[in-house]
mmCIF file of C-alpha atoms in Angstrom:
data_model
loop_
_atom_site.group_PDB
_atom_site.id
_atom_site.type_symbol
_atom_site.label_atom_id
_atom_site.label_comp_id
_atom_site.label_asym_id
_atom_site.label_seq_id
_atom_site.Cartn_x
_atom_site.Cartn_y
_atom_site.Cartn_z
ATOM 1 C CA MET A 1 96.760 84.173 87.049
ATOM 2 C CA GLU A 2 94.609 81.126 87.496
ATOM 3 C CA GLU A 3 90.968 81.012 86.573
ATOM 4 C CA GLY A 4 87.896 80.430 88.802
ATOM 5 C CA ALA A 5 89.533 78.012 91.266
ATOM 6 C CA ASP A 6 92.252 80.481 92.225
ATOM 7 C CA GLN A 7 89.728 83.287 92.451
ATOM 8 C CA ARG A 8 87.627 81.256 94.855
ATOM 9 C CA GLY A 9 90.773 80.378 96.769
ATOM 10 C CA GLU A 10 91.458 84.047 97.369
ATOM 11 C CA THR A 11 87.985 84.346 98.835
ATOM 12 C CA MET A 12 88.665 81.488 101.252
ATOM 13 C CA VAL A 13 91.892 83.127 102.386
ATOM 14 C CA ALA A 14 89.909 86.225 103.233
ATOM 15 C CA LYS A 15 87.029 84.354 104.923
ATOM 16 C CA GLY A 16 85.877 85.961 108.143
ATOM 17 C CA LYS A 17 86.514 89.518 106.969
ATOM 18 C CA LEU A 18 83.650 91.939 106.813
ATOM 19 C CA LEU A 19 83.449 93.867 103.547
ATOM 20 C CA ALA A 20 86.000 93.680 100.700
ATOM 21 C CA ARG A 21 86.367 89.917 101.014
ATOM 22 C CA ARG A 22 86.108 89.442 97.346
ATOM 23 C CA SER A 23 88.343 87.333 95.207
ATOM 24 C CA GLY A 24 87.689 89.464 92.166
ATOM 25 C CA VAL A 25 89.157 92.559 93.808
ATOM 26 C CA VAL A 26 92.291 90.725 94.841
ATOM 27 C CA MET A 27 92.763 89.441 91.323
ATOM 28 C CA ALA A 28 91.908 92.837 89.872
ATOM 29 C CA VAL A 29 94.634 94.761 91.647
ATOM 30 C CA VAL A 30 97.227 92.099 92.279
ATOM 31 C CA ALA A 31 98.596 92.772 88.812
ATOM 32 C CA PHE A 32 99.642 96.401 89.105
ATOM 33 C CA GLY A 33 103.126 97.428 88.039
ATOM 34 C CA GLY A 34 105.802 99.964 88.896
ATOM 35 C CA LEU A 35 109.279 101.095 87.877
ATOM 36 C CA THR A 36 111.081 98.447 85.901
ATOM 37 C CA VAL A 37 114.715 98.364 86.953
ATOM 38 C CA GLY A 38 117.089 98.139 84.001
ATOM 39 C CA THR A 39 114.323 98.280 81.398
ATOM 40 C CA THR A 40 112.722 101.308 79.786
ATOM 41 C CA ALA A 41 109.285 101.478 78.239
ATOM 42 C CA GLN A 42 110.944 102.023 74.877
ATOM 43 C CA ASP A 43 112.363 98.477 74.801
ATOM 44 C CA ILE A 44 109.870 96.685 77.079
ATOM 45 C CA GLU A 45 107.735 95.667 74.102
ATOM 46 C CA ASP A 46 110.656 93.793 72.555
ATOM 47 C CA LEU A 47 110.805 91.326 75.463
ATOM 48 C CA PRO A 48 108.812 88.067 75.705
ATOM 49 C CA ALA A 49 105.422 88.475 77.379
ATOM 50 C CA LYS A 50 106.379 86.517 80.508
ATOM 51 C CA GLU A 51 109.488 88.629 81.008
ATOM 52 C CA ILE A 52 107.529 91.850 80.579
ATOM 53 C CA ALA A 53 105.135 90.728 83.287
ATOM 54 C CA GLU A 54 107.852 89.517 85.648
ATOM 55 C CA LYS A 55 109.846 92.742 85.387
ATOM 56 C CA ALA A 56 106.720 94.795 86.054
ATOM 57 C CA ILE A 57 105.818 92.729 89.124
ATOM 58 C CA ASP A 58 109.333 92.840 90.560
ATOM 59 C CA ALA A 59 109.647 96.577 89.979
ATOM 60 C CA SER A 60 106.223 97.579 91.308
ATOM 61 C CA ARG A 61 107.419 97.255 94.894
ATOM 62 C CA THR A 62 109.750 100.221 94.356
ATOM 63 C CA ALA A 63 106.954 102.728 93.710
ATOM 64 C CA ASP A 64 106.539 105.196 96.569
ATOM 65 C CA SER A 65 102.770 105.265 96.095
ATOM 66 C CA PHE A 66 99.984 104.404 93.656
ATOM 67 C CA ARG A 67 96.204 104.465 93.281
ATOM 68 C CA ILE A 68 94.013 101.492 92.346
ATOM 69 C CA ASN A 69 90.472 101.591 90.962
ATOM 70 C CA ALA A 70 88.654 98.301 90.538
ATOM 71 C CA LYS A 71 85.117 97.174 89.811
ATOM 72 C CA GLY A 72 83.561 93.825 89.135
ATOM 73 C CA VAL A 73 81.486 90.923 90.396
ATOM 74 C CA SER A 74 82.291 88.602 93.288
ATOM 75 C CA ASP A 75 80.558 85.928 95.314
ATOM 76 C CA VAL A 76 79.183 88.634 97.635
ATOM 77 C CA GLY A 77 77.878 90.984 94.945
ATOM 78 C CA ASN A 78 78.934 93.828 92.711
ATOM 79 C CA TYR A 79 81.841 95.841 94.071
ATOM 80 C CA ARG A 80 83.782 99.011 93.435
ATOM 81 C CA VAL A 81 87.037 99.837 95.205
ATOM 82 C CA GLU A 82 89.384 102.798 95.176
ATOM 83 C CA VAL A 83 92.525 102.822 97.319
ATOM 84 C CA SER A 84 95.621 105.034 97.428
ATOM 85 C CA ILE A 85 98.633 103.376 99.057
ATOM 86 C CA GLU A 86 102.012 104.616 100.199
ATOM 87 C CA LYS A 87 104.950 102.213 100.221
ATOM 88 C CA GLN A 88 105.322 102.288 104.004
ATOM 89 C CA GLY A 89 101.699 101.202 104.445
ATOM 90 C CA ASP A 90 99.648 104.338 105.031
ATOM 91 C CA CYS A 91 96.575 104.491 102.826
ATOM 92 C CA ARG A 92 93.045 105.749 102.312
ATOM 93 C CA GLY A 93 90.243 104.331 100.234
ATOM 94 C CA THR A 94 86.598 103.533 99.654
ATOM 95 C CA ASP A 95 84.860 100.176 99.391
ATOM 96 C CA ASP A 96 81.345 99.616 98.045
ATOM 97 C CA THR A 97 79.539 96.287 97.746
ATOM 98 C CA ASP A 98 75.874 96.379 96.796
ATOM 99 C CA ASP A 99 74.219 98.431 99.571
ATOM 100 C CA ARG A 100 77.258 98.521 101.893
ATOM 101 C CA SER A 101 79.741 101.351 101.663
ATOM 102 C CA ALA A 102 82.788 102.315 103.706
ATOM 103 C CA GLN A 103 85.740 104.683 103.800
ATOM 104 C CA TYR A 104 88.963 103.724 105.511
ATOM 105 C CA THR A 105 92.282 105.280 106.465
ATOM 106 C CA LYS A 106 95.433 103.733 107.900
ATOM 107 C CA ILE A 107 98.134 105.801 109.570
ATOM 108 C CA GLY A 108 100.968 103.823 111.081
ATOM 109 C CA ASP A 109 99.448 101.125 113.297
ATOM 110 C CA THR A 110 96.036 102.808 113.569
ATOM 111 C CA THR A 111 93.022 102.403 111.317
ATOM 112 C CA TYR A 112 89.881 104.487 110.920
ATOM 113 C CA THR A 113 86.705 103.210 109.247
ATOM 114 C CA ARG A 114 83.457 105.033 108.462
ATOM 115 C CA GLY A 115 80.525 103.225 106.871
ATOM 116 C CA ASN A 116 76.898 103.672 105.993
ATOM 117 C CA ASP A 117 74.062 102.131 108.051
ATOM 118 C CA ALA A 118 74.080 98.888 106.042
ATOM 119 C CA PHE A 119 77.807 98.513 106.627
ATOM 120 C CA TRP A 120 77.524 98.877 110.415
ATOM 121 C CA ARG A 121 74.491 96.636 110.596
ATOM 122 C CA ASN A 122 76.448 93.967 108.767
ATOM 123 C CA TYR A 123 79.392 94.554 111.100
ATOM 124 C CA ALA A 124 77.180 94.006 114.130
ATOM 125 C CA THR A 125 76.028 90.630 112.832
ATOM 126 C CA TRP A 126 79.596 89.344 113.100
ATOM 127 C CA TRP A 127 79.263 89.696 116.872
ATOM 128 C CA ASN A 128 76.013 87.701 116.921
ATOM 129 C CA SER A 129 74.214 90.767 118.200
ATOM 130 C CA ASP A 130 70.451 91.063 118.504
ATOM 131 C CA ASP A 131 68.351 93.612 116.650
ATOM 132 C CA GLN A 132 68.560 96.150 119.460
ATOM 133 C CA ALA A 133 72.339 95.951 119.621
ATOM 134 C CA GLU A 134 72.562 96.290 115.854
ATOM 135 C CA GLN A 135 70.462 99.437 115.977
ATOM 136 C CA ARG A 136 72.620 100.899 118.760
ATOM 137 C CA VAL A 137 75.734 100.297 116.668
ATOM 138 C CA VAL A 138 74.146 101.929 113.635
ATOM 139 C CA GLU A 139 73.102 104.980 115.624
ATOM 140 C CA ILE A 140 76.389 105.526 117.443
ATOM 141 C CA MET A 141 78.503 105.013 114.294
ATOM 142 C CA ARG A 142 76.418 107.143 111.968
ATOM 143 C CA ASP A 143 78.774 109.783 110.467
ATOM 144 C CA ARG A 144 81.571 108.609 112.792
ATOM 145 C CA TRP A 145 84.859 106.764 112.365
ATOM 146 C CA LEU A 146 85.820 103.602 114.217
ATOM 147 C CA LYS A 147 89.401 103.783 115.529
ATOM 148 C CA ALA A 148 91.197 100.474 115.996
ATOM 149 C CA PRO A 149 94.711 99.028 116.012
ATOM 150 C CA ALA A 150 95.653 97.774 112.557
ATOM 151 C CA GLY A 151 94.644 94.123 112.198
ATOM 152 C CA ALA A 152 92.850 94.053 115.550
ATOM 153 C CA ASP A 153 89.266 94.078 114.336
ATOM 154 C CA ALA A 154 87.017 92.083 112.018
ATOM 155 C CA LEU A 155 86.764 95.013 109.591
ATOM 156 C CA SER A 156 90.323 94.573 108.265
ATOM 157 C CA LEU A 157 89.669 96.750 105.232
ATOM 158 C CA THR A 158 93.116 98.235 105.644
ATOM 159 C CA GLU A 159 94.866 94.929 105.021
ATOM 160 C CA TRP A 160 94.876 96.301 101.488
ATOM 161 C CA CYS A 161 97.372 98.943 102.597
ATOM 162 C CA ASP A 162 100.143 96.344 102.399
ATOM 163 C CA VAL A 163 101.897 96.749 99.045
ATOM 164 C CA ASP A 164 103.033 93.108 98.990
ATOM 165 C CA TYR A 165 99.461 91.918 99.533
ATOM 166 C CA TRP A 166 98.610 92.838 95.974
ATOM 167 C CA HIS A 167 101.332 90.632 94.533
ATOM 168 C CA HIS A 168 100.093 87.546 96.334
ATOM 169 C CA GLY A 169 99.314 84.679 93.979
ATOM 170 C CA LEU A 170 100.132 86.461 90.729
ATOM 171 C CA LYS A 171 100.813 84.068 87.840
ATOM 172 C CA THR A 172 102.690 85.107 84.698
ATOM 173 C CA GLY A 173 102.569 81.808 82.807
ATOM 174 C CA GLY A 174 100.659 81.571 79.564
ATOM 175 C CA LEU A 175 100.742 85.276 78.699
ATOM 176 C CA LYS A 176 101.145 86.302 75.057
ATOM 177 C CA LYS A 177 101.750 89.651 73.422
ATOM 178 C CA ALA A 178 98.641 90.881 71.599
ATOM 179 C CA GLY A 179 99.530 94.185 69.968
ATOM 180 C CA ALA A 180 99.339 97.868 70.765
ATOM 181 C CA ALA A 181 96.607 99.606 72.753
ATOM 182 C CA GLU A 182 95.844 102.915 74.443
ATOM 183 C CA VAL A 183 94.770 103.437 78.068
ATOM 184 C CA ASP A 184 93.651 106.897 79.151
ATOM 185 C CA GLY A 185 95.707 108.471 76.378
ATOM 186 C CA GLN A 186 98.840 106.416 77.114
ATOM 187 C CA SER A 187 100.345 103.984 74.632
ATOM 188 C CA ALA A 188 100.545 100.399 75.849
ATOM 189 C CA ILE A 189 101.266 96.835 74.812
ATOM 190 C CA THR A 190 98.624 94.211 75.557
ATOM 191 C CA LEU A 191 99.378 90.851 77.158
ATOM 192 C CA THR A 192 96.655 88.200 77.128
ATOM 193 C CA ARG A 193 96.004 84.738 78.509
ATOM 194 C CA GLU A 194 93.050 82.398 77.965
ATOM 195 C CA ARG A 195 92.312 79.454 80.232
ATOM 196 C CA ALA A 196 89.068 77.530 80.769
ATOM 197 C CA GLY A 197 86.977 80.293 79.231
ATOM 198 C CA VAL A 198 88.622 83.087 81.247
ATOM 199 C CA THR A 199 90.513 85.828 79.403
ATOM 200 C CA ASP A 200 93.034 87.981 81.284
ATOM 201 C CA ARG A 201 94.454 91.149 79.737
ATOM 202 C CA TRP A 202 97.345 93.291 80.929
ATOM 203 C CA TYR A 203 98.092 96.734 79.471
ATOM 204 C CA VAL A 204 101.723 97.824 79.963
ATOM 205 C CA ALA A 205 102.900 101.357 79.164
ATOM 206 C CA THR A 206 105.295 101.755 76.241
ATOM 207 C CA GLU A 207 106.024 105.439 76.855
ATOM 208 C CA GLY A 208 107.799 106.699 79.934
ATOM 209 C CA GLN A 209 108.149 104.055 82.632
ATOM 210 C CA PRO A 210 106.685 100.619 81.787
ATOM 211 C CA TYR A 211 103.825 100.588 84.283
ATOM 212 C CA ILE A 212 100.885 98.244 84.088
ATOM 213 C CA LEU A 213 98.087 100.678 83.338
ATOM 214 C CA LYS A 214 95.112 98.350 83.342
ATOM 215 C CA TYR A 215 94.149 94.761 84.079
ATOM 216 C CA THR A 216 90.934 92.959 83.190
ATOM 217 C CA SER A 217 89.442 89.490 83.430
ATOM 218 C CA SER A 218 86.360 88.354 81.531
ATOM 219 C CA GLY A 219 84.432 85.192 80.809
ATOM 220 C CA GLY A 220 84.585 83.668 84.298
ATOM 221 C CA ASP A 221 82.496 83.812 87.454
ATOM 222 C CA TYR A 222 84.366 86.903 88.719
ATOM 223 C CA PRO A 223 84.856 89.405 85.883
ATOM 224 C CA PHE A 224 86.593 92.643 86.818
ATOM 225 C CA GLU A 225 88.374 95.681 85.486
ATOM 226 C CA SER A 226 91.082 97.597 87.318
ATOM 227 C CA THR A 227 93.384 100.510 86.622
ATOM 228 C CA VAL A 228 96.500 101.577 88.482
ATOM 229 C CA ASN A 229 97.781 105.131 88.250
ATOM 230 C CA ASP A 230 99.217 108.105 90.163
ATOM 231 C CA TYR A 231 102.469 106.253 90.724
ATOM 232 C CA ASN A 232 104.835 108.089 93.095
ATOM 233 C CA LYS A 233 102.377 110.921 93.706
ATOM 234 C CA PRO A 234 102.017 112.072 97.344
ATOM 235 C CA ILE A 235 98.930 110.836 99.202
ATOM 236 C CA ASP A 236 97.194 113.114 101.686
ATOM 237 C CA VAL A 237 96.505 110.696 104.556
ATOM 238 C CA LYS A 238 95.059 112.392 107.650
ATOM 239 C CA ALA A 239 93.303 111.203 110.785
ATOM 240 C CA PRO A 240 89.654 112.311 111.097
ATOM 241 C CA PRO A 241 88.701 114.949 113.700
ATOM 242 C CA ALA A 242 88.811 113.538 117.226
ATOM 243 C CA ASP A 243 85.174 114.496 117.861
ATOM 244 C CA ASP A 244 84.118 112.192 115.008
ATOM 245 C CA VAL A 245 86.004 109.132 116.279
ATOM 246 C CA ILE A 246 84.731 106.187 118.349
ATOM 247 C CA GLU A 247 87.259 103.876 120.004
ATOM 248 C CA LEU A 248 86.930 100.151 119.310
ATOM 249 C CA ASN A 249 86.600 99.249 123.000
ATOM 250 C CA ARG A 250 83.654 101.607 123.398
ATOM 251 C CA LEU A 251 81.853 100.114 120.409
ATOM 252 C CA ARG A 252 82.369 96.567 121.658
ATOM 253 C CA GLU A 253 80.593 97.485 124.889
ATOM 254 C CA LEU A 254 77.375 97.631 122.864
ATOM 255 C CA PHE A 255 77.435 93.904 122.051
#
């Protein structure tokens, strides 16, 4: 994975999104792993570092579901993200950046988003609204969910529900094996890479299936730490109560 330039590039790709447009998050969770076809955790540590990483990346797409937790620093502030994703694209998660906070759910082609006042005020600014319009949005959306077609609104938090999205831009070159480690009680092998003052670390399980258990980056402009777990565990994704939902068209009438 490239250093600062690639991290900033991820931010440019996501330009125009509302919350969660942070290169660090993309880099933090792009490196999760899954079932490694034809390789067990017992012999994964005998392979070269690049091959370990490549097998984990290729196999991760076969997982039925997984959960990502990430925290770090980006060009828009400190962030913390948690998202549970099913292979077919349904998901639920939370997204916090400084004073803005949001929950989101995607079911099929429909998304639901609920945020705090700061989140909705920031949302309103994307429509060049005046102060009165911003306040109306805040008041109508307080404790409510915005319902919208997937990909049809500036929020776009649920773009993260695409499993392939997290593999975008992953680089395996330059990795080296760096000994044994333990992540949440699980034995792992560490892979490291150092470029231009940035140190990336992968932690790959050596017991059971060879999942990537943790990924970190330090020393650059966008340090982060992420963990990936709950592989293949069912995710309880439900639509919010109808009385708590506001349709996108109704909200846009306020601008």
